[in-house]
Coordinates of C-alpha atoms in Angstrom, one line a residue:
Chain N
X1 CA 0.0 0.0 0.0
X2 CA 2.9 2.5 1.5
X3 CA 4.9 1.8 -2.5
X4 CA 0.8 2.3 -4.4
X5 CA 1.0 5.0 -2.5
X6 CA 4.3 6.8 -3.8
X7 CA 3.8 6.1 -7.0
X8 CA 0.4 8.1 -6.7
X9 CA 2.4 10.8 -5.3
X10 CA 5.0 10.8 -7.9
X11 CA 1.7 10.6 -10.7
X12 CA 0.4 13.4 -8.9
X13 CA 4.0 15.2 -9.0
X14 CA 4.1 14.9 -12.7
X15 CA 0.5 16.3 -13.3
X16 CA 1.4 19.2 -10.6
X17 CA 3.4 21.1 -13.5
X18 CA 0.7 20.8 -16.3
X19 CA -1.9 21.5 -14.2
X20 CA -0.3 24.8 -12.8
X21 CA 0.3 25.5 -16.4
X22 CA -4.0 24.8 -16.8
X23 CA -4.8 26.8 -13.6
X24 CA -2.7 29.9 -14.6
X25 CA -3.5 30.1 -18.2
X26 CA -7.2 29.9 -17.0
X27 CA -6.6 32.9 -14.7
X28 CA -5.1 35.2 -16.7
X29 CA -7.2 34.6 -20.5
X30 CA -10.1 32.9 -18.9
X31 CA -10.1 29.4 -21.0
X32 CA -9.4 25.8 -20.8
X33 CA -6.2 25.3 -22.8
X34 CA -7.3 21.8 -24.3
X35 CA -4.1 21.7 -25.6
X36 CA -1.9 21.2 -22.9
X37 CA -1.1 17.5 -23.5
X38 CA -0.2 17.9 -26.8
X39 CA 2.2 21.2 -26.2
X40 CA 3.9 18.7 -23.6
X41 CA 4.2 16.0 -26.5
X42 CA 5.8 18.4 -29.0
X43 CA 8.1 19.6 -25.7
X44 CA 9.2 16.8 -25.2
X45 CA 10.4 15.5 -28.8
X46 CA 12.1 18.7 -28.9
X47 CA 14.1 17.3 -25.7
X48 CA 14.3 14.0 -27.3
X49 CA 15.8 15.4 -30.4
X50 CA 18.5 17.3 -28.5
X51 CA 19.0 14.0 -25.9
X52 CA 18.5 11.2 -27.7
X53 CA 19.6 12.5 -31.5
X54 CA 22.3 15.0 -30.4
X55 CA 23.2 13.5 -27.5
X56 CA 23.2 16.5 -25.3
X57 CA 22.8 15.9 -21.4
X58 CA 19.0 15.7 -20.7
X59 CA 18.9 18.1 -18.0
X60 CA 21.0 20.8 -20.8
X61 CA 18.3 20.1 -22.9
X62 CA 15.3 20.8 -20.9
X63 CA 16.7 23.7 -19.9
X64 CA 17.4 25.0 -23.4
X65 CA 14.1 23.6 -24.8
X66 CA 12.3 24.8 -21.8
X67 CA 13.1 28.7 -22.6
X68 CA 12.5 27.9 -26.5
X69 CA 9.4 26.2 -25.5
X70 CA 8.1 29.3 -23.7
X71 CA 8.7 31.5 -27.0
X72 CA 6.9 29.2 -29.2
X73 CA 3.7 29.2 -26.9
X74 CA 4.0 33.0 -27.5
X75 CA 4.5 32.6 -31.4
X76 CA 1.2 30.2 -31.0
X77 CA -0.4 32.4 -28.9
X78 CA -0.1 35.2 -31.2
X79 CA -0.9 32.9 -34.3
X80 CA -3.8 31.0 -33.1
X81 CA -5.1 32.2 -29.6
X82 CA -4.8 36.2 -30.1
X83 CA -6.7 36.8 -33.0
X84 CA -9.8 35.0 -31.2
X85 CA -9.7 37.1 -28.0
X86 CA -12.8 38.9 -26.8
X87 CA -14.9 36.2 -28.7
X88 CA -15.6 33.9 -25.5
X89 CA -14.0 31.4 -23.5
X90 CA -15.6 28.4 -25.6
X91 CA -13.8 29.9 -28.6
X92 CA -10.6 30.0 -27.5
X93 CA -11.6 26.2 -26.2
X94 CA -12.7 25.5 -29.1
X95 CA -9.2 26.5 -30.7
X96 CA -7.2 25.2 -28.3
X97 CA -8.9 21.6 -29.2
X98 CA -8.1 22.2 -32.8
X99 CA -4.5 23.4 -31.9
X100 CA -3.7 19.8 -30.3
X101 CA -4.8 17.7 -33.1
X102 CA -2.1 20.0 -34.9
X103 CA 0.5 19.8 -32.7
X104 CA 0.2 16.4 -31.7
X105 CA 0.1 15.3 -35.3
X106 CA 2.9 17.1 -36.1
X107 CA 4.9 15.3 -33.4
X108 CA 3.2 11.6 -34.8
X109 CA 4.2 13.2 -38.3
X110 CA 8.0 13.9 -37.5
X111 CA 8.4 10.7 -35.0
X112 CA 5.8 8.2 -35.9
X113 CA 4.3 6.2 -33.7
X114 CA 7.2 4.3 -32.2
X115 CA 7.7 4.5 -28.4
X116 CA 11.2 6.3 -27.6
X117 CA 13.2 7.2 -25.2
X118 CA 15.2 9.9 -23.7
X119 CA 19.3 8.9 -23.6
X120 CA 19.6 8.9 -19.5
X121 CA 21.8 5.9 -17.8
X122 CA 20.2 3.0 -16.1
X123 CA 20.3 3.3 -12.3
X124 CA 19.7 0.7 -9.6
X125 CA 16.6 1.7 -7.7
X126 CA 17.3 1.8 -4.0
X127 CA 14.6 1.6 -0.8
X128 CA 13.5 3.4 1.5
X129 CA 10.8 2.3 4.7
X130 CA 10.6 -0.6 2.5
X131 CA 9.4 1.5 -0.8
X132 CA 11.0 1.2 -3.9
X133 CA 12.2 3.7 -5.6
X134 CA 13.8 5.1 -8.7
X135 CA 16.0 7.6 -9.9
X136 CA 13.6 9.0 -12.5
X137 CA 11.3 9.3 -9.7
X138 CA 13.1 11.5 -7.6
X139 CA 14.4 13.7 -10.3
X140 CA 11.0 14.1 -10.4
X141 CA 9.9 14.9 -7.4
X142 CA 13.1 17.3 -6.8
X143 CA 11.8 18.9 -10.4
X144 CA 8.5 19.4 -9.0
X145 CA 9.4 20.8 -5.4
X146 CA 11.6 23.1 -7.3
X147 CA 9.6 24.4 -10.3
X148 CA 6.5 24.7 -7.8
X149 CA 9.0 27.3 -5.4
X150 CA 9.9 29.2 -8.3
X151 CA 6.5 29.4 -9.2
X152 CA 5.5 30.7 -5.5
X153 CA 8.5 33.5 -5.4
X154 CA 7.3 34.3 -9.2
X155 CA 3.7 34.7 -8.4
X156 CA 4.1 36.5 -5.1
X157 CA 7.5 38.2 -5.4
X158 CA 8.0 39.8 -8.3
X159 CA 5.9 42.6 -10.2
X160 CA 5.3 40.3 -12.8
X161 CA 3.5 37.7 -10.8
X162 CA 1.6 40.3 -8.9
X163 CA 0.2 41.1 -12.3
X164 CA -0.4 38.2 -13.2
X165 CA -2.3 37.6 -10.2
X166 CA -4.1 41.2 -11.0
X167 CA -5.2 40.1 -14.5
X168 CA -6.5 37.1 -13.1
X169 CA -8.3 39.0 -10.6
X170 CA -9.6 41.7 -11.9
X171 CA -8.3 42.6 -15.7
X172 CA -10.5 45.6 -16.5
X173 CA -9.7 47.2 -13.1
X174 CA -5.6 45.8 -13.9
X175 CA -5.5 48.6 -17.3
X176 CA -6.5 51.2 -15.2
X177 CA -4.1 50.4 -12.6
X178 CA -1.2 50.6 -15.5
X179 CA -1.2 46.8 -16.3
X180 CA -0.1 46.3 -20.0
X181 CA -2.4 43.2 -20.1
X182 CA -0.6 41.7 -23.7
X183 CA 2.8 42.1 -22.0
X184 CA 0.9 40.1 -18.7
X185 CA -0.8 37.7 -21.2
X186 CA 3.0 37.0 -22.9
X187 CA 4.3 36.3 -20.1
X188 CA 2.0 33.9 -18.8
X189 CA 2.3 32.1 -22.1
X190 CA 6.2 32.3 -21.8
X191 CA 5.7 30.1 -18.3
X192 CA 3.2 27.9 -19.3
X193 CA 5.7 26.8 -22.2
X194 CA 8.3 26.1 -19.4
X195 CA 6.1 24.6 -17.4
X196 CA 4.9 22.3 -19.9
X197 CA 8.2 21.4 -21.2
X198 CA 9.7 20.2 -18.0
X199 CA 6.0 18.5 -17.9
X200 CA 6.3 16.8 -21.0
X201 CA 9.9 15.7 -20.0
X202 CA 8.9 14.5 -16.7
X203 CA 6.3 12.1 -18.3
X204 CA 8.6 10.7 -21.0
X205 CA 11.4 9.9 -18.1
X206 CA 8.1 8.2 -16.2
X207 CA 6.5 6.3 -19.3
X208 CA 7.7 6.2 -23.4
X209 CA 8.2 9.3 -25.6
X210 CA 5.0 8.4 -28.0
X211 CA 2.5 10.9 -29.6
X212 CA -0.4 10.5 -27.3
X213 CA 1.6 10.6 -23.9
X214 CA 0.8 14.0 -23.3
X215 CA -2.8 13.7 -24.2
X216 CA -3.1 10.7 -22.2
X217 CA -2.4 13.4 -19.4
X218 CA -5.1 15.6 -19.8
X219 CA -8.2 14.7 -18.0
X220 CA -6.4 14.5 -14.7
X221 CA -4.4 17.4 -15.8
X222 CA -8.2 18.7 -15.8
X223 CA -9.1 17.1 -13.0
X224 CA -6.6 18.4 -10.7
X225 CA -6.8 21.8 -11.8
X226 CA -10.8 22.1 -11.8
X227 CA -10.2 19.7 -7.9
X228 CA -8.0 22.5 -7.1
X229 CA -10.1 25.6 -8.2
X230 CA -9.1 26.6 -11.4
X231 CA -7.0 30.0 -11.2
X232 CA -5.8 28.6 -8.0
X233 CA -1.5 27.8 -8.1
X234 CA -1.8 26.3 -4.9
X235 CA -5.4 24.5 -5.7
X236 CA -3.1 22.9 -8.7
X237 CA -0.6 21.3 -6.6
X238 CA -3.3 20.1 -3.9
X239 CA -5.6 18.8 -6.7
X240 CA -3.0 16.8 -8.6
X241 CA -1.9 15.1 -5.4
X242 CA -5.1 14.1 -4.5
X243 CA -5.9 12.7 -8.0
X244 CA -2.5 11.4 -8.4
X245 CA -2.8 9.3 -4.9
X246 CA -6.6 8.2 -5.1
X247 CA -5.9 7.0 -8.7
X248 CA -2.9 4.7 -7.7
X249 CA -4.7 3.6 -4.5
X250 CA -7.9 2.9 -5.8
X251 CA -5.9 0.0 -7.9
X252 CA -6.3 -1.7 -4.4
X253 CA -9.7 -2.2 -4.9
X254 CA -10.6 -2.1 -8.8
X255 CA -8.7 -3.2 -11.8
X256 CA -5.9 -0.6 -12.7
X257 CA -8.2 -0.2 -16.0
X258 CA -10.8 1.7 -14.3
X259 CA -8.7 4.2 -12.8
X260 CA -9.8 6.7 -15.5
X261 CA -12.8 6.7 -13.6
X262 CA -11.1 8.4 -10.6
X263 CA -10.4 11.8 -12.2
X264 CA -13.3 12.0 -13.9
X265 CA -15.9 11.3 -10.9
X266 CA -13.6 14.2 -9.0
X267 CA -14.5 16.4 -11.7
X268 CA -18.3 15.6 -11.7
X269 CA -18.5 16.1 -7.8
X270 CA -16.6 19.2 -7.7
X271 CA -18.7 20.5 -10.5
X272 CA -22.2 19.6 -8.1
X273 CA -21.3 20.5 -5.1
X274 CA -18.1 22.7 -5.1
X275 CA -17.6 24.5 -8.5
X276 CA -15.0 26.8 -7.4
X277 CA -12.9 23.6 -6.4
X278 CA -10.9 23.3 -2.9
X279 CA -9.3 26.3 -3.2
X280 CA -10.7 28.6 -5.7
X281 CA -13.1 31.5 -5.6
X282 CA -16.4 31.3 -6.4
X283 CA -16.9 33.1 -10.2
X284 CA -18.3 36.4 -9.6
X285 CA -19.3 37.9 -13.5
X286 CA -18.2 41.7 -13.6
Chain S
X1 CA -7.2 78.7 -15.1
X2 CA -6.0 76.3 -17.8
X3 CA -7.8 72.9 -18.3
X4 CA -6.6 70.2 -17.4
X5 CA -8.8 67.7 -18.5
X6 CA -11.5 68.7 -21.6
X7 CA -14.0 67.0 -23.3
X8 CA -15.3 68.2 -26.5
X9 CA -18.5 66.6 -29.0
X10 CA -17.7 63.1 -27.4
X11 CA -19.4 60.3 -28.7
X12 CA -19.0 56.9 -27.3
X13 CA -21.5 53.8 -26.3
X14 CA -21.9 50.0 -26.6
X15 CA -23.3 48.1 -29.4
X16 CA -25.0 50.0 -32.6
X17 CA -26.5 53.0 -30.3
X18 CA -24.3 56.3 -29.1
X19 CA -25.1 56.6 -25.0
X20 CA -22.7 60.0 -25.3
X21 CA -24.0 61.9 -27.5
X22 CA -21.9 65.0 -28.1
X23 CA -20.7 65.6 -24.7
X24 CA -18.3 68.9 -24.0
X25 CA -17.0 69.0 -20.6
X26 CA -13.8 71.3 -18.9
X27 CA -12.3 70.4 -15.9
X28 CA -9.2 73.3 -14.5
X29 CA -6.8 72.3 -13.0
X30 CA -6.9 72.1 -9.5
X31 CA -10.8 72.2 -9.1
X32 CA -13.9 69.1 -8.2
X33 CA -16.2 69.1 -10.3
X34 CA -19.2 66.5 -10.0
X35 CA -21.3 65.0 -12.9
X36 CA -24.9 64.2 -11.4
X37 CA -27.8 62.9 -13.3
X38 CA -30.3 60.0 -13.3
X39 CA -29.7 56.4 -14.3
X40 CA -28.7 55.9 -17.9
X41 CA -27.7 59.2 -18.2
X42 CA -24.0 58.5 -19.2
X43 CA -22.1 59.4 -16.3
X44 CA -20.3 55.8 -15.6
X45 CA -20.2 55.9 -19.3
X46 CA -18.5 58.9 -19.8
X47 CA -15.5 58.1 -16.9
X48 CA -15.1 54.8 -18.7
X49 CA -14.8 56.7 -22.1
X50 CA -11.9 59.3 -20.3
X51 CA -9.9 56.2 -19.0
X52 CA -9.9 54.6 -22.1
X53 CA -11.8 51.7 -21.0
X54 CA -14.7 52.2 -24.1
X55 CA -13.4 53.8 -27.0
X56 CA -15.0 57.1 -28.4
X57 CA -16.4 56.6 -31.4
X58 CA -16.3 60.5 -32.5
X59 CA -14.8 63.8 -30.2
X60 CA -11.7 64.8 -28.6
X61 CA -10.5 64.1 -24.7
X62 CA -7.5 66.4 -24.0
X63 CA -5.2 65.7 -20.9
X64 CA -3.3 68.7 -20.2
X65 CA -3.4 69.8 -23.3
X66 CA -2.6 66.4 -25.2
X67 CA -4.7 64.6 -27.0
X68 CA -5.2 60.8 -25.4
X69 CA -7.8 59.2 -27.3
X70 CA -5.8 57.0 -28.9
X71 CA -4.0 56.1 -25.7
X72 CA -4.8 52.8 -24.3
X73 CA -5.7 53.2 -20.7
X74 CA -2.1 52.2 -19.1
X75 CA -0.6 54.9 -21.0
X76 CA -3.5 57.3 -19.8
X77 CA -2.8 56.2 -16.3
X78 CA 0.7 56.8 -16.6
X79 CA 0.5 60.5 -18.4
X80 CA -1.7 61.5 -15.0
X81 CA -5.6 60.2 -15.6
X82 CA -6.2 58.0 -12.5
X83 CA -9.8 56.3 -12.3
X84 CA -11.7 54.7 -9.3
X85 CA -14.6 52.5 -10.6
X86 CA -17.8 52.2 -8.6
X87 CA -17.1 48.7 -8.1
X88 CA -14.5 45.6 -7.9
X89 CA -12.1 48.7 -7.5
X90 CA -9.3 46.2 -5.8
X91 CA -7.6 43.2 -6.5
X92 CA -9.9 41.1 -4.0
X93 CA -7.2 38.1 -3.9
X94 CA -4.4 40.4 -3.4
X95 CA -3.5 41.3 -0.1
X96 CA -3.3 45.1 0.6
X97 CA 0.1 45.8 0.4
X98 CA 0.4 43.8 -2.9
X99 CA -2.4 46.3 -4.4
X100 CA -0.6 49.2 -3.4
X101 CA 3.2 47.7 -4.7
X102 CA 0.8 47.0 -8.2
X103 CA -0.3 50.7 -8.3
X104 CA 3.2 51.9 -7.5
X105 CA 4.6 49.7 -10.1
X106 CA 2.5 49.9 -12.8
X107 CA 1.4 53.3 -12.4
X108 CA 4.8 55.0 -13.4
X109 CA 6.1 54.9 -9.2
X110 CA 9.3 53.5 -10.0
X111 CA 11.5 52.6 -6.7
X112 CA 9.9 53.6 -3.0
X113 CA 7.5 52.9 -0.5
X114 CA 4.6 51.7 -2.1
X115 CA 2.4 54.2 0.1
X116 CA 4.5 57.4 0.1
X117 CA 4.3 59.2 3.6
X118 CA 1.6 62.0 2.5
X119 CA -0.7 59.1 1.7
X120 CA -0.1 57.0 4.7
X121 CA -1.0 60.1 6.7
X122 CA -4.5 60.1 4.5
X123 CA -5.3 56.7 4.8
X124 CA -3.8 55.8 8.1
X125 CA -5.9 52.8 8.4
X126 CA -4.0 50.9 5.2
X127 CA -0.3 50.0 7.2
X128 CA -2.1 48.1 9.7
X129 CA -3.8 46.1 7.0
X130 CA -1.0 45.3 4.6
X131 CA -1.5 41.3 5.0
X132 CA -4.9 41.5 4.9
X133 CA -6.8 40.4 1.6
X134 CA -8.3 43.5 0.0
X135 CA -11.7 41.4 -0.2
X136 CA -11.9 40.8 3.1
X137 CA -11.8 44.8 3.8
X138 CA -15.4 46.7 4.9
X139 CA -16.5 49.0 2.0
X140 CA -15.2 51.8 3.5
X141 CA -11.7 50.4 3.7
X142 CA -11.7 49.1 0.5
X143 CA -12.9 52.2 -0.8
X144 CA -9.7 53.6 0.8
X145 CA -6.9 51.1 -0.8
X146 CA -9.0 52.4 -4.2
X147 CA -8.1 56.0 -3.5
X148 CA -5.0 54.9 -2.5
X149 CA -4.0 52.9 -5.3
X150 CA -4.9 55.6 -7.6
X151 CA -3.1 58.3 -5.8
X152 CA 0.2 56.4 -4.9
X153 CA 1.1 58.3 -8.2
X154 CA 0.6 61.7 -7.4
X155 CA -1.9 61.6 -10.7
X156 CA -3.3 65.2 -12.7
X157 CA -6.5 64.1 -12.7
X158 CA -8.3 61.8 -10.2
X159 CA -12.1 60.5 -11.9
X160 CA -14.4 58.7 -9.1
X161 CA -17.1 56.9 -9.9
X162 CA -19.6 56.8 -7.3
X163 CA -17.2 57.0 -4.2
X164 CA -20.0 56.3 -1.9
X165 CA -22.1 54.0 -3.1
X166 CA -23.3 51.6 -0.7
X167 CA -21.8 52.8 2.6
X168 CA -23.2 54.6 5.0
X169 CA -23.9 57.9 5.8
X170 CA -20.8 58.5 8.7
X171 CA -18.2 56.9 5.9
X172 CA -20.1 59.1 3.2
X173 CA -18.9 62.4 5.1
X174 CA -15.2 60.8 5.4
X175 CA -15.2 59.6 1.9
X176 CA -16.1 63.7 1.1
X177 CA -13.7 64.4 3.3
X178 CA -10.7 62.4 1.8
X179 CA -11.8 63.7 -1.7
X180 CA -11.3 67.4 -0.3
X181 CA -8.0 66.5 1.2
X182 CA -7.2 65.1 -2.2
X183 CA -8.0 68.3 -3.9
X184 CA -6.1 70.0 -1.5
X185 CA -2.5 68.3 -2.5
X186 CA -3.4 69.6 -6.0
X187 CA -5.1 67.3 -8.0
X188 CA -7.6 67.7 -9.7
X189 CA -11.1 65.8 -9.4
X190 CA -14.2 64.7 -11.7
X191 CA -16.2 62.8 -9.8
X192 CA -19.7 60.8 -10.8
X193 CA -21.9 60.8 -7.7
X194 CA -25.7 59.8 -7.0
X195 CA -25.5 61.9 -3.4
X196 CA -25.4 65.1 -5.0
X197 CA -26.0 67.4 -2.2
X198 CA -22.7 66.3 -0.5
X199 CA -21.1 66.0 -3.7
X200 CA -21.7 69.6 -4.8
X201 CA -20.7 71.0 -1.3
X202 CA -17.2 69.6 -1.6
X203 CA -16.8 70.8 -5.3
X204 CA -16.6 73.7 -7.6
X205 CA -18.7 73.0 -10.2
X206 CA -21.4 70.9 -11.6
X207 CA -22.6 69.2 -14.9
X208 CA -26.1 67.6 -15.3
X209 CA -26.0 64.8 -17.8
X210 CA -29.6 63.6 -18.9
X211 CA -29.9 60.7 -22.2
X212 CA -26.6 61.5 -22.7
X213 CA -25.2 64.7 -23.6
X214 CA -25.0 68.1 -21.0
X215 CA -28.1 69.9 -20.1
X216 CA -26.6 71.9 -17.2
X217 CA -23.0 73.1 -16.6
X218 CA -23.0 75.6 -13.7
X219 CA -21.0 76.9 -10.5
X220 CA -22.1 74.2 -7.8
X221 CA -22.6 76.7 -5.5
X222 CA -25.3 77.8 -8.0
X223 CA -26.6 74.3 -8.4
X224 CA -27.1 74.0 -4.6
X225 CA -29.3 76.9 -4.3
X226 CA -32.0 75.8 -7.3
X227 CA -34.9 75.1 -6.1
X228 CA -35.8 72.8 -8.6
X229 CA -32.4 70.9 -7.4
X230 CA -34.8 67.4 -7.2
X231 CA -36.0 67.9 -10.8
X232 CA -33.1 68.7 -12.2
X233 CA -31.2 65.7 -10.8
X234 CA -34.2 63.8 -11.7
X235 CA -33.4 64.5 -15.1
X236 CA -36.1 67.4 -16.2
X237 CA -33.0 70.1 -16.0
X238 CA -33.8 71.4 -19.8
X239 CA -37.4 71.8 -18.7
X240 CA -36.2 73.5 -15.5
X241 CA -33.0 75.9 -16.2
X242 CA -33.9 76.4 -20.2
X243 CA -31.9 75.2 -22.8
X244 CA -28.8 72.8 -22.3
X245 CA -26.0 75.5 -21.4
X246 CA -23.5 74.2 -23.7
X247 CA -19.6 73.8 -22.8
X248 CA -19.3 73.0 -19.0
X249 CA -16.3 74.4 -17.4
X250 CA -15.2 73.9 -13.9

């Protein structure tokens, strides 16, 4: 039960990043980006062909592609999502649907379908309180714990996150209080694209490096963020845990086939009976 | 006295029909003056127009002599045109400090205290409160942060809409009060208000608005002593002071 329950936690880990990424796009333009799982994909081929083609170190690699990453969700922003603004949230959905069947083609296009993987070493996994574990798994967790501080001091500490967190709030009242609200909206692209990179690297060091690996992400991506309270950074690490953990433990009790189910039964009772998730607040229409 | 801030044939509205129509409006530097009127007259409208929240579809707004209509509202903030909305006027999930580091950031502030010491003597209330979430202020505070925020920047021109909507009569007269003060460290004040008796004692002048465009620009000392003050708020001012009096200047 104690090893189920790590590996839930490391699940839950690797959806933490994504569904940040969900949770602060949300905030700031006020949409579900459907297309999370299949930014992650493309992410993490472009990691793939600097680690396993090139053969540069995989942590050089994220880092490069993380920052390259970031520009291209502005590029895409700019391309796809920007010229749709102030038509609706459902639009933009609607896009952002349309914009992962593109993407993750592309990657099935340049990659085929063929499960690959990144160029890391083999290590022995070692115990701990009699629970396995590997080294993938704590490079993840240490990736987590560190992307989600940076996150923190970025949200909270610096004028940038403060209006970010304005936008989110409030964005009519954020122009008159000097916010340039495209610069905001840039930036929040630019850290979704890192966000999702080191995502989409995290899940092809946990499973394969195949077209629908991000996808296969997305509804407890979803269901973490909505769990959380969408808008909510902290709601997002909270949710992902939660869905991450009761997904892996509920193998216990069900056959690990049903474990879709988990995620989406926490979005349907969220939606009945707590819409603004655990830590969100409730949607007030200005 | 030069203008400041002037208004002149401004058009502006949403969807296919004009809810300015043609308004002219002066405010000199270093004066209050109030915009009354009934509902749907244009007065939220017309702030929202000035701070560049709802374009203007025909006429000229002038700050300090510059033209600013094609300025998007961060660059009007920045040049001096600081607006309080009626309501959602603070960043509810921030905590108080953090709305007064956004103003002072964003609002052309550069380095220093995010409430300089002039401003912490007007709202002394705010250092107290700095963790506190500005949603979880009374009205009266949050009304407070709003100024705040909007005057961390010592700004030209300060618009309020509706300052004291919704609170009650003792934070009404403080509300009045801190507008005055305001006005008294030089900047200069257009303010929409529904309690226009209180209003027009603090200020220097008055414009009626009524379906949209002017139909009374006059000393608001002169306002106060109509009569007919009910009607004309009420929105019969053509009826009661004769024809619409043209350019307003404060």
């Amino acid at each position: 039960m104690l090893q189920t329950a790590f590996n839930g936690l490391v699940t839950g880990v690797i959806m933490t990043l994504p569904a940040l990424a969900v949770t602060l796009l949300f905030g700031v333009l006020k949409f579900p980006n459907f297309a999370v799982g299949a930014m992650m994909t493309v992410a993490a081929y472009m990691v793939f062909a600097l680690n396993g083609q090139l053969g540069w170190p995989l942590a050089a690699a994220t880092g490069v592609v993380a920052v390259a990453f970031g520009g291209l969700c502005i590029a895409i922003d700019q391309l796809t999502f920007k010229p749709l603004r102030g038509r609706g949230g459902i639009t933009l959905m609607v896009a952002s649907l349309g914009l992962g069947f593109v993407l993750e083609n592309i990657a099935r296009f340049a990659y085929g379908n063929t499960a690959r993987s990144f160029a890391i070493e083999l290590a022995r996994p070692f115990r701990f309180l009699d629970v396995r574990m590997n080294r993938e798994q704590m490079i993840t967790l240490a990736l987590s714990a560190l992307a989600m501080t940076l996150m923190w001091l970025l949200l909270t500490r610096t004028p940038v996150g403060r209006a970010m967190r304005a936008v989110a709030d409030n964005p009519q009242l954020a122009l008159v209080r000097g916010i340039d609200s495209e610069r905001i909206i840039r930036w929040t692209w630019f850290i979704t694209g890192i966000l999702l990179a080191v995502g989409g690297v995290l899940i092809g060091m946990d499973r394969a490096l195949e077209p629908p690996m991000g996808s296969n992400y997305v509804v407890g991506v979803f269901a973490a963020a909505i769990l959380g309270g969408l808008g909510s950074a902290l709601g997002a690490f909270a949710g992902a845990m939660i869905i991450g953990v009761v997904s892996e433990l509920s193998t216990l009790v069900m056959p690990p086939n049903y474990r879709i189910g988990i995620p989406l039964a926490a979005i349907a009772l969220i939606l009945v009976f707590r819409p603004q998730g655990l830590f969100g607040q409730p949607y007030i229409r200005k | 006295m030069s203008a400041v801030l002037s208004v002149a044939g401004l058009h502006a509205g949403y969807g296919a029909g004009d809810i300015l129509k043609g308004i002219d409006v002066s405010l000199d530097e270093g004066r209050v003056l109030t915009l009354i009127g009934p509902n749907g007259s244009g007065k939220s409208t017309l702030v929202k127009t000035l701070a560049g929240l709802l374009p203007a579809r025909q006429g000229e707004v002038r700050l300090a002599g510059e033209r600013v209509n094609e300025l998007s509202p961060p660059k009007r903030v920045r040049r001096g045109l600081a607006y309080v909305p009626q309501e959602y006027n603070v960043f509810r999930n921030l905590t108080v400090l953090e709305n007064l580091r956004i103003a002072h950031e964003f609002m052309g502030g550069g380095a220093g205290a995010p409430l300089p010491q002039e401003m912490a003597a007007l709202f002394p209330e705010l250092p107290s409160r700095y963790q506190t979430l500005a949603g979880n202020l009374s009205g009266g505070q949050r009304q407070m942060l709003a100024f705040a925020c909007a005057l961390t920047v010592r700004p030209k021109v300060l618009m309020l809409d509706e300052p004291s909507a919704g609170l009650s009569p003792l934070l009404t007269v403080e509300i009045f009060r801190t507008v005055k003060s305001v006005n008294a460290m030089g900047v200069s004040v257009l303010m929409v208000e529904q309690n226009a008796i209180e209003a027009l004692r603090i200020s220097d002048s008055c414009v009626v608005l009524a379906g949209g465009r002017v139909r009374l620009a006059a000393p608001a000392a002169e306002v106060l002593g109509m009569k007919d003050l009910q009607r004309l708020y009420l929105g019969d001012a053509q009826q009661a002071n004769g024809p619409p009096a043209g350019r307003a200047a404060a």
